[in-house]
Amino acid sequence: MNRMGSQGSTVAQQRRMALGVVILLLVDVIWVASSELTSYIFKRQEYNKPFFSTFTKTSMFVLYLLGFLLWRPWRQQCTGSLRGRHAAFVRIALTSHNHMGATKHSSKKQRVRFSNIMEVRQLPSTQALEAKLSRMSFPAAKDQESMLRTVGKLTVTDVAKISFFFCFVWFLANLSYQEALSDTPVAIVNVLSSTSGLFTLILAAVFPSNSSDRFTLSKLLAVALCMGGVALVSFSSMDSPDGKGATGSLWSVAGAALYAVYIVMIKRKVDREDKLDIPMFFGFVGLFNLLLLWPGFLVLHYTGFEAFELPSKLVWTYILINGLIGTVLSEFLWLWGCFLTSSLIGTLALSLTIPLSIIADICMQKVSFSWLFFAGAVPVFLSFFIATLLCHYNNWDPVMVGLRRVFAFICRSKHRIQRLPEDSEQCESLIPLHTVSHDNESFSS
């Protein structure tokens, strides 16, 4: 039974990984198309307003909050979330109590005495429920499986609190990316944005969320391969005719670091994807963005960094389409794919936008790249597949395995070399003794 259960869990994990990888591939296609459209708006339509573009597209996340009008479970959470959770807890407690009463009735002949010393601890609601459920028997917990999932779900207040914090991190990450697109070709921006894998590896090692985020030498090698390619691409961007290649590179790296903070911290805050209602989360992100970040227009306008100006009808259409598909839908899919795989794979998935954006820049924007760019884009592209295989095979670390085998081979060879002189000395010491004993026997005969 245990073997069948382990095989079933392995198959389920493989399906989750496969689904997560497919989702991330779809997100890559959407992101490249969105980036090309943003670059077209900034350069061809001459509406270079990164803050306005980021604010508008992020605020469109508020459309998810229409679920409170159209989706009954969301309305029930607002009207009676506390009452529902309390009733669920009471039902679980009664079920557990009845089961324990039946158990005591069946073994009433056995008497147990408890100490009068008691310890009382007050736990948060979620931890108290989990502690209560852990003391239930398996049949009783199995009967309440659907109810347990409802109890473990984050409340509307919890989701709003998480969204409030990550609203600022997410906005700054996307603003940095938009600023980079205004100065640098899309392909170079996407290559440099893949450095989020390095920041993710560091943050995931410091703040691990699950076993897939643990540090291995093979993952370090994959990120080092990615960073080597990024260095070559950065050198190729220095030859831009307008002299803004260095500025765009810095914006890209800053956005990559903020992306890594965003995905690692949210996965540490929410350990399982079924606890967080992802559309509700992004809906509150859009709401807080709309309510709290509009003063940025005044600051940027009066400081001269970005003059406020409304776009034309055509640009408005482009921005709205880009926001609906390239921001609202893609970010939901990306976060879902990261939950299904791991935070490292989620950020290294940005590497797959490199070949797609190269093709798009060459065909649509007529951009020519140097050999340094292509030499750096190849290892960055391969690092994603290396990290995917490492996490897919349960954190298999082939680099560490190879080093251990080499070390063991060297130790065996050294031990064998040391034994050869000892064996020769023993042979030399035995041959004369055998010869002498044979001569003595001949003489005596």
GROMACS .gro file of C-alpha atoms in nm, residues 36 44 355-369:
model
   17
   36GLU     CA    1   0.721   4.403  -2.881
   44ARG     CA    2   0.709   5.410  -3.332
  355PRO     CA    3   1.506   3.316  -2.885
  356LEU     CA    4   1.149   3.434  -2.941
  357SER     CA    5   1.241   3.799  -2.890
  358ILE     CA    6   1.548   3.763  -3.116
  359ILE     CA    7   1.330   3.634  -3.396
  360ALA     CA    8   1.074   3.906  -3.335
  361ASP     CA    9   1.336   4.184  -3.332
  362ILE     CA   10   1.501   4.059  -3.649
  363CYS     CA   11   1.176   4.007  -3.841
  364MET     CA   12   0.966   4.296  -3.711
  365GLN     CA   13   1.210   4.563  -3.588
  366LYS     CA   14   1.491   4.486  -3.838
  367VAL     CA   15   1.748   4.484  -3.556
  368SER     CA   16   2.096   4.343  -3.623
  369PHE     CA   17   2.292   4.179  -3.340
   0.00000   0.00000   0.00000
